[in-house]
Amino acid sequence: MIRALKLGLMLVLLLSLATGCWNLREPDELSFIMAAGLDYNEEGKLEVTSQIAVPAALSGSPEGSGGNKKSFIVVSGTGKNVMDAGQSLQAQLPRTLFYAHRQTILLGERLVRNGVGSLTDMFIRNPKSEMRSSILVVKGGTAKDLLNIEPLFDPYISTMLVREQSAVGLKPYYYRQFLSDALSQTIQPLLPAVEVIPNNRYRYVGSAILNKDDNLKLAGYLNAKESSYANWIIGRQTAVTITAHVRPGKEEVSLSAKALSKKLQFKMQDPPRITVTLTGLGIMTENNSSLNPSKTSDLKHIEQALSQETQKEVQAMVNKVQKQYKADVFGFGEYIHRDHPMHWKSLKSKWSTVFPSLRITIKVDLKCKDPGQTNSSIDSML
Amino acid sequence: MSIWLEEGVNKLVKLTRIQLFWIVATIEIVMAVWLRISPAIAQAKQDAWLSIFIGGLMGLVITFFVVHLSMLHPNESLAEFSQKLLGRWLGRLAIWPYLTAWFILAGDVLRTFADFVHLILLDSTPVWVIMLMMLALMIYMTLVGGISGIARFCEIAGPVTIAALIVSFLLNLGNIEWHYMKPFYADSGWQAIVKASYPSASFFGESLMLLVIVSYLEKPKKAMATSLLSVAVTILFVIAASVMCLLVFGPNVSAKLRFPYFMLVRTIDIFNFIQNLDIFVIFIWVFGVFAKLSFYLFLTCSEMARSTRIKDWRKLVWFSAPMIFVIAAIIPNEDSIELLQKLWRLIVIPVCAIGVPLILWIVTLVKKEPRHA
């Protein structure tokens, strides 16, 4: 009897402790951050913008009473660092900020020009932060403007931005990868970039190169096509559509290449020689030429023309990155580091001067797996 | 024959081999995966797995040695055979470093656990409340269950912990980038690898508690294979966890994370649907921490009782438990936890896992001689 009483008392005591009353937090007392944006405003102060979900607008059918309510609100605050700005952000909200659902981190152009370096700490240190967020740069604008865009299909722009990357054939670039690139010995981070366009819309415009030897300052942009080639070399591109002249005149063929892969060969001379072989396999999706892809000789000609034209474009992009931006976004240094670690020891310290002088040869080998649903061009049959 | 067995105190307490296996595996795995990965990666970079492996071999040697010593004295724990070999007073003295080490270890674990829960989950709950809750559970477990209760709990918590590890590895397969493991050896060099292996060895050297536990075994003769297998499994999973952290985050990021394994679990994101699993893993983790703390509470009480010939070790729980709490509470900060770990590897392992057992072993051999003569 006494034993049971003691046990009961103990249980009650434990129960009262185990509820974790100190940490009681109901979902309706939280404001869920879906996306965060970092900017410098006109006065050069750090401005943090958060897109916060309005759950009430999501529930029920769109025709219902909550139908014309916006699914999010955008609030911003300025401060000395991210958390300080977060304080002034919190001051505008009756619910505690909750970071665990943040899908996207956006960096405004002015901020990127000034360097991102010191701002990355909070995203990893704060135990409530999230490393699964993807990270993007807003070209020529502010993250705030982008977050204010009315999303098209999804309730939140952050979901859209992640899906946009897959839609253009890119593997989403996550914060942990960004961090890993930034902390690596020589890789310069290549972040996807979007820009705000009129009519409250946005557009994917390629990628931004950050120079981590200089506080992660913006080194330059690559356009959409260039970044798809750069990401092909890096291994983050899953699909790309290539259009090339196959004969004089307006004779063009398009290939939707998938199964992209790359091979790198190094010759450890001074400076090292690198041969990059890009291969892709795809389906012909448009043919405005007089060639008939069902004939072996014509198909070969088309494949050669596609490969050559791509080779030229990739080479031009590599030259631009190498000579103009001088930033090793491809991680060539890391490859040498991995495969020729002893040689790397002498290269490591002077890599920033070695990289622009590397002799890089690009080879492209595109294969047309399937000529599509017709043989020669419809145009030539008319 | 042990005095205490004759008096019937421990007659009912017998552990099976499977229980021994899970006790060792559970309490070692919990700490090593939690705290050992990022220091090893910070020192040996992508070769951390190798240094953990070398550390593991050292741990196995320690395990072999202490189990061998215990098996020379069947059914007697450290407190008993040290007195038998060294005489009453010297034998009692020999127990002191062990008790000190176990108290410090338990206090350290309790505090680290509470700090961790405070950081990740209950940030507005005072740390001492978290510690007190754990302490109440420990006392309950030890008083009511004793070693067999703890062992039975380990039989559940151990497999669950290992299952959680495996599931977390599998769900992370999509995040793997193989190149993070390269280059092998060139970045760190053997000096860094060996240097990083000793701290890992000191974690696996925790198996010095087998000096006591082997005496509870049903069939003491089979202790060796079980103990070695148990430590080996622990090493395997610690290596697997560190390799997974390396493959997902790379050496640079993993070295910067304080709890890379939990970050690994947080990284899981399958179809944007299976995510935020860290809460489950922490939940399972608490099982292991609970098992470990209860075990050390029992260990300190029972060894003190045997050493001082107090009949009822349970009374000593009311001394040990507050002691552990006080040690945990007076740790001022992270820095001193690091200091305690240093103490563990610079003093506890050389003294408790090597020095004292070596003396006892030599005395055992010397005392055996006359019988043959």
mmCIF file with all atom_site columns, N, CA and C in Angstrom, chain B residues 122-171:
data_model
loop_
_atom_site.group_PDB
_atom_site.id
_atom_site.type_symbol
_atom_site.label_atom_id
_atom_site.label_alt_id
_atom_site.label_comp_id
_atom_site.label_asym_id
_atom_site.label_entity_id
_atom_site.label_seq_id
_atom_site.pdbx_PDB_ins_code
_atom_site.Cartn_x
_atom_site.Cartn_y
_atom_site.Cartn_z
_atom_site.occupancy
_atom_site.B_iso_or_equiv
_atom_site.pdbx_formal_charge
_atom_site.auth_seq_id
_atom_site.auth_comp_id
_atom_site.auth_asym_id
_atom_site.auth_atom_id
_atom_site.pdbx_PDB_model_num
ATOM 1   N N  . LEU B 1 122 ? 15.079 21.811 -25.083 1.00 0.00 ? 122 LEU B N  1
ATOM 2   C CA . LEU B 1 122 ? 14.389 22.544 -24.009 1.00 0.00 ? 122 LEU B CA 1
ATOM 3   C C  . LEU B 1 122 ? 15.188 23.774 -23.613 1.00 0.00 ? 122 LEU B C  1
ATOM 4   N N  . ASP B 1 123 ? 15.207 24.757 -24.487 1.00 0.00 ? 123 ASP B N  1
ATOM 5   C CA . ASP B 1 123 ? 16.112 25.874 -24.225 1.00 0.00 ? 123 ASP B CA 1
ATOM 6   C C  . ASP B 1 123 ? 15.635 26.800 -23.115 1.00 0.00 ? 123 ASP B C  1
ATOM 7   N N  . SER B 1 124 ? 14.370 26.702 -22.708 1.00 0.00 ? 124 SER B N  1
ATOM 8   C CA . SER B 1 124 ? 13.980 27.581 -21.605 1.00 0.00 ? 124 SER B CA 1
ATOM 9   C C  . SER B 1 124 ? 13.829 26.816 -20.291 1.00 0.00 ? 124 SER B C  1
ATOM 10  N N  . THR B 1 125 ? 14.156 25.546 -20.308 1.00 0.00 ? 125 THR B N  1
ATOM 11  C CA . THR B 1 125 ? 14.144 24.773 -19.074 1.00 0.00 ? 125 THR B CA 1
ATOM 12  C C  . THR B 1 125 ? 15.538 24.859 -18.453 1.00 0.00 ? 125 THR B C  1
ATOM 13  N N  . PRO B 1 126 ? 15.603 25.120 -17.127 1.00 0.00 ? 126 PRO B N  1
ATOM 14  C CA . PRO B 1 126 ? 16.934 25.194 -16.515 1.00 0.00 ? 126 PRO B CA 1
ATOM 15  C C  . PRO B 1 126 ? 17.671 23.860 -16.646 1.00 0.00 ? 126 PRO B C  1
ATOM 16  N N  . VAL B 1 127 ? 18.965 23.946 -16.814 1.00 0.00 ? 127 VAL B N  1
ATOM 17  C CA . VAL B 1 127 ? 19.772 22.740 -17.015 1.00 0.00 ? 127 VAL B CA 1
ATOM 18  C C  . VAL B 1 127 ? 19.640 21.798 -15.818 1.00 0.00 ? 127 VAL B C  1
ATOM 19  N N  . TRP B 1 128 ? 19.591 22.381 -14.614 1.00 0.00 ? 128 TRP B N  1
ATOM 20  C CA . TRP B 1 128 ? 19.561 21.509 -13.431 1.00 0.00 ? 128 TRP B CA 1
ATOM 21  C C  . TRP B 1 128 ? 18.262 20.707 -13.362 1.00 0.00 ? 128 TRP B C  1
ATOM 22  N N  . VAL B 1 129 ? 17.196 21.241 -13.927 1.00 0.00 ? 129 VAL B N  1
ATOM 23  C CA . VAL B 1 129 ? 15.939 20.484 -13.927 1.00 0.00 ? 129 VAL B CA 1
ATOM 24  C C  . VAL B 1 129 ? 16.063 19.261 -14.823 1.00 0.00 ? 129 VAL B C  1
ATOM 25  N N  . ILE B 1 130 ? 16.707 19.471 -15.986 1.00 0.00 ? 130 ILE B N  1
ATOM 26  C CA . ILE B 1 130 ? 16.916 18.339 -16.892 1.00 0.00 ? 130 ILE B CA 1
ATOM 27  C C  . ILE B 1 130 ? 17.775 17.286 -16.195 1.00 0.00 ? 130 ILE B C  1
ATOM 28  N N  . MET B 1 131 ? 18.797 17.751 -15.494 1.00 0.00 ? 131 MET B N  1
ATOM 29  C CA . MET B 1 131 ? 19.680 16.809 -14.802 1.00 0.00 ? 131 MET B CA 1
ATOM 30  C C  . MET B 1 131 ? 18.927 16.087 -13.700 1.00 0.00 ? 131 MET B C  1
ATOM 31  N N  . LEU B 1 132 ? 18.081 16.815 -12.993 1.00 0.00 ? 132 LEU B N  1
ATOM 32  C CA . LEU B 1 132 ? 17.341 16.234 -11.875 1.00 0.00 ? 132 LEU B CA 1
ATOM 33  C C  . LEU B 1 132 ? 16.374 15.161 -12.365 1.00 0.00 ? 132 LEU B C  1
ATOM 34  N N  . MET B 1 133 ? 15.755 15.427 -13.504 1.00 0.00 ? 133 MET B N  1
ATOM 35  C CA . MET B 1 133 ? 14.839 14.439 -14.069 1.00 0.00 ? 133 MET B CA 1
ATOM 36  C C  . MET B 1 133 ? 15.575 13.152 -14.400 1.00 0.00 ? 133 MET B C  1
ATOM 37  N N  . MET B 1 134 ? 16.725 13.324 -15.036 1.00 0.00 ? 134 MET B N  1
ATOM 38  C CA . MET B 1 134 ? 17.519 12.154 -15.384 1.00 0.00 ? 134 MET B CA 1
ATOM 39  C C  . MET B 1 134 ? 17.972 11.430 -14.118 1.00 0.00 ? 134 MET B C  1
ATOM 40  N N  . LEU B 1 135 ? 18.345 12.226 -13.117 1.00 0.00 ? 135 LEU B N  1
ATOM 41  C CA . LEU B 1 135 ? 18.840 11.637 -11.871 1.00 0.00 ? 135 LEU B CA 1
ATOM 42  C C  . LEU B 1 135 ? 17.753 10.799 -11.198 1.00 0.00 ? 135 LEU B C  1
ATOM 43  N N  . ALA B 1 136 ? 16.535 11.318 -11.189 1.00 0.00 ? 136 ALA B N  1
ATOM 44  C CA . ALA B 1 136 ? 15.425 10.590 -10.567 1.00 0.00 ? 136 ALA B CA 1
ATOM 45  C C  . ALA B 1 136 ? 15.241 9.247  -11.267 1.00 0.00 ? 136 ALA B C  1
ATOM 46  N N  . LEU B 1 137 ? 15.310 9.262  -12.583 1.00 0.00 ? 137 LEU B N  1
ATOM 47  C CA . LEU B 1 137 ? 15.155 8.020  -13.347 1.00 0.00 ? 137 LEU B CA 1
ATOM 48  C C  . LEU B 1 137 ? 16.286 7.038  -13.042 1.00 0.00 ? 137 LEU B C  1
ATOM 49  N N  . MET B 1 138 ? 17.508 7.589  -12.977 1.00 0.00 ? 138 MET B N  1
ATOM 50  C CA . MET B 1 138 ? 18.664 6.747  -12.696 1.00 0.00 ? 138 MET B CA 1
ATOM 51  C C  . MET B 1 138 ? 18.519 6.054  -11.351 1.00 0.00 ? 138 MET B C  1
ATOM 52  N N  . ILE B 1 139 ? 18.131 6.843  -10.365 1.00 0.00 ? 139 ILE B N  1
ATOM 53  C CA . ILE B 1 139 ? 18.004 6.284  -9.011  1.00 0.00 ? 139 ILE B CA 1
ATOM 54  C C  . ILE B 1 139 ? 16.946 5.186  -9.004  1.00 0.00 ? 139 ILE B C  1
ATOM 55  N N  . TYR B 1 140 ? 15.842 5.481  -9.661  1.00 0.00 ? 140 TYR B N  1
ATOM 56  C CA . TYR B 1 140 ? 14.765 4.499  -9.727  1.00 0.00 ? 140 TYR B CA 1
ATOM 57  C C  . TYR B 1 140 ? 15.257 3.207  -10.370 1.00 0.00 ? 140 TYR B C  1
ATOM 58  N N  . MET B 1 141 ? 15.881 3.377  -11.508 1.00 0.00 ? 141 MET B N  1
ATOM 59  C CA . MET B 1 141 ? 16.368 2.215  -12.258 1.00 0.00 ? 141 MET B CA 1
ATOM 60  C C  . MET B 1 141 ? 17.339 1.395  -11.428 1.00 0.00 ? 141 MET B C  1
ATOM 61  N N  . THR B 1 142 ? 18.289 2.079  -10.793 1.00 0.00 ? 142 THR B N  1
ATOM 62  C CA . THR B 1 142 ? 19.335 1.370  -10.075 1.00 0.00 ? 142 THR B CA 1
ATOM 63  C C  . THR B 1 142 ? 18.779 0.685  -8.827  1.00 0.00 ? 142 THR B C  1
ATOM 64  N N  . LEU B 1 143 ? 17.916 1.388  -8.094  1.00 0.00 ? 143 LEU B N  1
ATOM 65  C CA . LEU B 1 143 ? 17.368 0.815  -6.867  1.00 0.00 ? 143 LEU B CA 1
ATOM 66  C C  . LEU B 1 143 ? 16.465 -0.370 -7.172  1.00 0.00 ? 143 LEU B C  1
ATOM 67  N N  . VAL B 1 144 ? 15.588 -0.205 -8.133  1.00 0.00 ? 144 VAL B N  1
ATOM 68  C CA . VAL B 1 144 ? 14.593 -1.232 -8.396  1.00 0.00 ? 144 VAL B CA 1
ATOM 69  C C  . VAL B 1 144 ? 15.163 -2.344 -9.261  1.00 0.00 ? 144 VAL B C  1
ATOM 70  N N  . GLY B 1 145 ? 15.889 -1.929 -10.303 1.00 0.00 ? 145 GLY B N  1
ATOM 71  C CA . GLY B 1 145 ? 16.344 -2.931 -11.269 1.00 0.00 ? 145 GLY B CA 1
ATOM 72  C C  . GLY B 1 145 ? 17.681 -3.552 -10.940 1.00 0.00 ? 145 GLY B C  1
ATOM 73  N N  . GLY B 1 146 ? 18.560 -2.760 -10.333 1.00 0.00 ? 146 GLY B N  1
ATOM 74  C CA . GLY B 1 146 ? 19.907 -3.264 -10.108 1.00 0.00 ? 146 GLY B CA 1
ATOM 75  C C  . GLY B 1 146 ? 20.587 -3.542 -11.441 1.00 0.00 ? 146 GLY B C  1
ATOM 76  N N  . ILE B 1 147 ? 21.629 -4.313 -11.384 1.00 0.00 ? 147 ILE B N  1
ATOM 77  C CA . ILE B 1 147 ? 22.377 -4.562 -12.617 1.00 0.00 ? 147 ILE B CA 1
ATOM 78  C C  . ILE B 1 147 ? 21.562 -5.367 -13.624 1.00 0.00 ? 147 ILE B C  1
ATOM 79  N N  . SER B 1 148 ? 20.719 -6.269 -13.132 1.00 0.00 ? 148 SER B N  1
ATOM 80  C CA . SER B 1 148 ? 19.965 -7.062 -14.110 1.00 0.00 ? 148 SER B CA 1
ATOM 81  C C  . SER B 1 148 ? 18.913 -6.196 -14.802 1.00 0.00 ? 148 SER B C  1
ATOM 82  N N  . GLY B 1 149 ? 18.349 -5.260 -14.072 1.00 0.00 ? 149 GLY B N  1
ATOM 83  C CA . GLY B 1 149 ? 17.383 -4.335 -14.694 1.00 0.00 ? 149 GLY B CA 1
ATOM 84  C C  . GLY B 1 149 ? 18.066 -3.485 -15.744 1.00 0.00 ? 149 GLY B C  1
ATOM 85  N N  . ILE B 1 150 ? 19.253 -2.966 -15.388 1.00 0.00 ? 150 ILE B N  1
ATOM 86  C CA . ILE B 1 150 ? 20.004 -2.145 -16.333 1.00 0.00 ? 150 ILE B CA 1
ATOM 87  C C  . ILE B 1 150 ? 20.363 -2.972 -17.560 1.00 0.00 ? 150 ILE B C  1
ATOM 88  N N  . ALA B 1 151 ? 20.779 -4.216 -17.308 1.00 0.00 ? 151 ALA B N  1
ATOM 89  C CA . ALA B 1 151 ? 21.165 -5.077 -18.419 1.00 0.00 ? 151 ALA B CA 1
ATOM 90  C C  . ALA B 1 151 ? 19.979 -5.338 -19.334 1.00 0.00 ? 151 ALA B C  1
ATOM 91  N N  . ARG B 1 152 ? 18.826 -5.580 -18.730 1.00 0.00 ? 152 ARG B N  1
ATOM 92  C CA . ARG B 1 152 ? 17.650 -5.837 -19.563 1.00 0.00 ? 152 ARG B CA 1
ATOM 93  C C  . ARG B 1 152 ? 17.268 -4.588 -20.356 1.00 0.00 ? 152 ARG B C  1
ATOM 94  N N  . PHE B 1 153 ? 17.447 -3.447 -19.705 1.00 0.00 ? 153 PHE B N  1
ATOM 95  C CA . PHE B 1 153 ? 17.155 -2.205 -20.435 1.00 0.00 ? 153 PHE B CA 1
ATOM 96  C C  . PHE B 1 153 ? 18.121 -2.031 -21.621 1.00 0.00 ? 153 PHE B C  1
ATOM 97  N N  . CYS B 1 154 ? 19.395 -2.366 -21.372 1.00 0.00 ? 154 CYS B N  1
ATOM 98  C CA . CYS B 1 154 ? 20.378 -2.264 -22.456 1.00 0.00 ? 154 CYS B CA 1
ATOM 99  C C  . CYS B 1 154 ? 20.030 -3.191 -23.606 1.00 0.00 ? 154 CYS B C  1
ATOM 100 N N  . GLU B 1 155 ? 19.438 -4.325 -23.276 1.00 0.00 ? 155 GLU B N  1
ATOM 101 C CA . GLU B 1 155 ? 19.034 -5.268 -24.318 1.00 0.00 ? 155 GLU B CA 1
ATOM 102 C C  . GLU B 1 155 ? 18.001 -4.652 -25.265 1.00 0.00 ? 155 GLU B C  1
ATOM 103 N N  . ILE B 1 156 ? 17.263 -3.660 -24.737 1.00 0.00 ? 156 ILE B N  1
ATOM 104 C CA . ILE B 1 156 ? 16.302 -2.963 -25.615 1.00 0.00 ? 156 ILE B CA 1
ATOM 105 C C  . ILE B 1 156 ? 16.956 -1.730 -26.233 1.00 0.00 ? 156 ILE B C  1
ATOM 106 N N  . ALA B 1 157 ? 17.563 -0.920 -25.363 1.00 0.00 ? 157 ALA B N  1
ATOM 107 C CA . ALA B 1 157 ? 18.107 0.358  -25.833 1.00 0.00 ? 157 ALA B CA 1
ATOM 108 C C  . ALA B 1 157 ? 19.239 0.165  -26.841 1.00 0.00 ? 157 ALA B C  1
ATOM 109 N N  . GLY B 1 158 ? 20.066 -0.843 -26.633 1.00 0.00 ? 158 GLY B N  1
ATOM 110 C CA . GLY B 1 158 ? 21.192 -1.083 -27.536 1.00 0.00 ? 158 GLY B CA 1
ATOM 111 C C  . GLY B 1 158 ? 20.742 -1.360 -28.957 1.00 0.00 ? 158 GLY B C  1
ATOM 112 N N  . PRO B 1 159 ? 19.915 -2.395 -29.167 1.00 0.00 ? 159 PRO B N  1
ATOM 113 C CA . PRO B 1 159 ? 19.453 -2.660 -30.532 1.00 0.00 ? 159 PRO B CA 1
ATOM 114 C C  . PRO B 1 159 ? 18.711 -1.483 -31.153 1.00 0.00 ? 159 PRO B C  1
ATOM 115 N N  . VAL B 1 160 ? 17.919 -0.793 -30.346 1.00 0.00 ? 160 VAL B N  1
ATOM 116 C CA . VAL B 1 160 ? 17.171 0.347  -30.891 1.00 0.00 ? 160 VAL B CA 1
ATOM 117 C C  . VAL B 1 160 ? 18.143 1.435  -31.352 1.00 0.00 ? 160 VAL B C  1
ATOM 118 N N  . THR B 1 161 ? 19.167 1.680  -30.535 1.00 0.00 ? 161 THR B N  1
ATOM 119 C CA . THR B 1 161 ? 20.159 2.693  -30.912 1.00 0.00 ? 161 THR B CA 1
ATOM 120 C C  . THR B 1 161 ? 20.849 2.313  -32.215 1.00 0.00 ? 161 THR B C  1
ATOM 121 N N  . ILE B 1 162 ? 21.239 1.044  -32.303 1.00 0.00 ? 162 ILE B N  1
ATOM 122 C CA . ILE B 1 162 ? 21.941 0.600  -33.506 1.00 0.00 ? 162 ILE B CA 1
ATOM 123 C C  . ILE B 1 162 ? 21.014 0.652  -34.710 1.00 0.00 ? 162 ILE B C  1
ATOM 124 N N  . ALA B 1 163 ? 19.760 0.265  -34.504 1.00 0.00 ? 163 ALA B N  1
ATOM 125 C CA . ALA B 1 163 ? 18.795 0.353  -35.606 1.00 0.00 ? 163 ALA B CA 1
ATOM 126 C C  . ALA B 1 163 ? 18.648 1.801  -36.058 1.00 0.00 ? 163 ALA B C  1
ATOM 127 N N  . ALA B 1 164 ? 18.595 2.721  -35.087 1.00 0.00 ? 164 ALA B N  1
ATOM 128 C CA . ALA B 1 164 ? 18.465 4.141  -35.445 1.00 0.00 ? 164 ALA B CA 1
ATOM 129 C C  . ALA B 1 164 ? 19.668 4.601  -36.256 1.00 0.00 ? 164 ALA B C  1
ATOM 130 N N  . LEU B 1 165 ? 20.858 4.142  -35.848 1.00 0.00 ? 165 LEU B N  1
ATOM 131 C CA . LEU B 1 165 ? 22.061 4.498  -36.590 1.00 0.00 ? 165 LEU B CA 1
ATOM 132 C C  . LEU B 1 165 ? 21.956 4.005  -38.025 1.00 0.00 ? 165 LEU B C  1
ATOM 133 N N  . ILE B 1 166 ? 21.578 2.734  -38.174 1.00 0.00 ? 166 ILE B N  1
ATOM 134 C CA . ILE B 1 166 ? 21.520 2.164  -39.521 1.00 0.00 ? 166 ILE B CA 1
ATOM 135 C C  . ILE B 1 166 ? 20.498 2.903  -40.375 1.00 0.00 ? 166 ILE B C  1
ATOM 136 N N  . VAL B 1 167 ? 19.316 3.146  -39.802 1.00 0.00 ? 167 VAL B N  1
ATOM 137 C CA . VAL B 1 167 ? 18.284 3.852  -40.573 1.00 0.00 ? 167 VAL B CA 1
ATOM 138 C C  . VAL B 1 167 ? 18.780 5.242  -40.973 1.00 0.00 ? 167 VAL B C  1
ATOM 139 N N  . SER B 1 168 ? 19.433 5.923  -40.040 1.00 0.00 ? 168 SER B N  1
ATOM 140 C CA . SER B 1 168 ? 19.901 7.272  -40.381 1.00 0.00 ? 168 SER B CA 1
ATOM 141 C C  . SER B 1 168 ? 20.964 7.221  -41.476 1.00 0.00 ? 168 SER B C  1
ATOM 142 N N  . PHE B 1 169 ? 21.765 6.161  -41.501 1.00 0.00 ? 169 PHE B N  1
ATOM 143 C CA . PHE B 1 169 ? 22.747 6.038  -42.576 1.00 0.00 ? 169 PHE B CA 1
ATOM 144 C C  . PHE B 1 169 ? 22.033 5.810  -43.910 1.00 0.00 ? 169 PHE B C  1
ATOM 145 N N  . LEU B 1 170 ? 21.080 4.891  -43.891 1.00 0.00 ? 170 LEU B N  1
ATOM 146 C CA . LEU B 1 170 ? 20.384 4.548  -45.136 1.00 0.00 ? 170 LEU B CA 1
ATOM 147 C C  . LEU B 1 170 ? 19.654 5.753  -45.718 1.00 0.00 ? 170 LEU B C  1
ATOM 148 N N  . LEU B 1 171 ? 18.991 6.517  -44.837 1.00 0.00 ? 171 LEU B N  1
ATOM 149 C CA . LEU B 1 171 ? 18.226 7.654  -45.339 1.00 0.00 ? 171 LEU B CA 1
ATOM 150 C C  . LEU B 1 171 ? 19.140 8.758  -45.860 1.00 0.00 ? 171 LEU B C  1
#
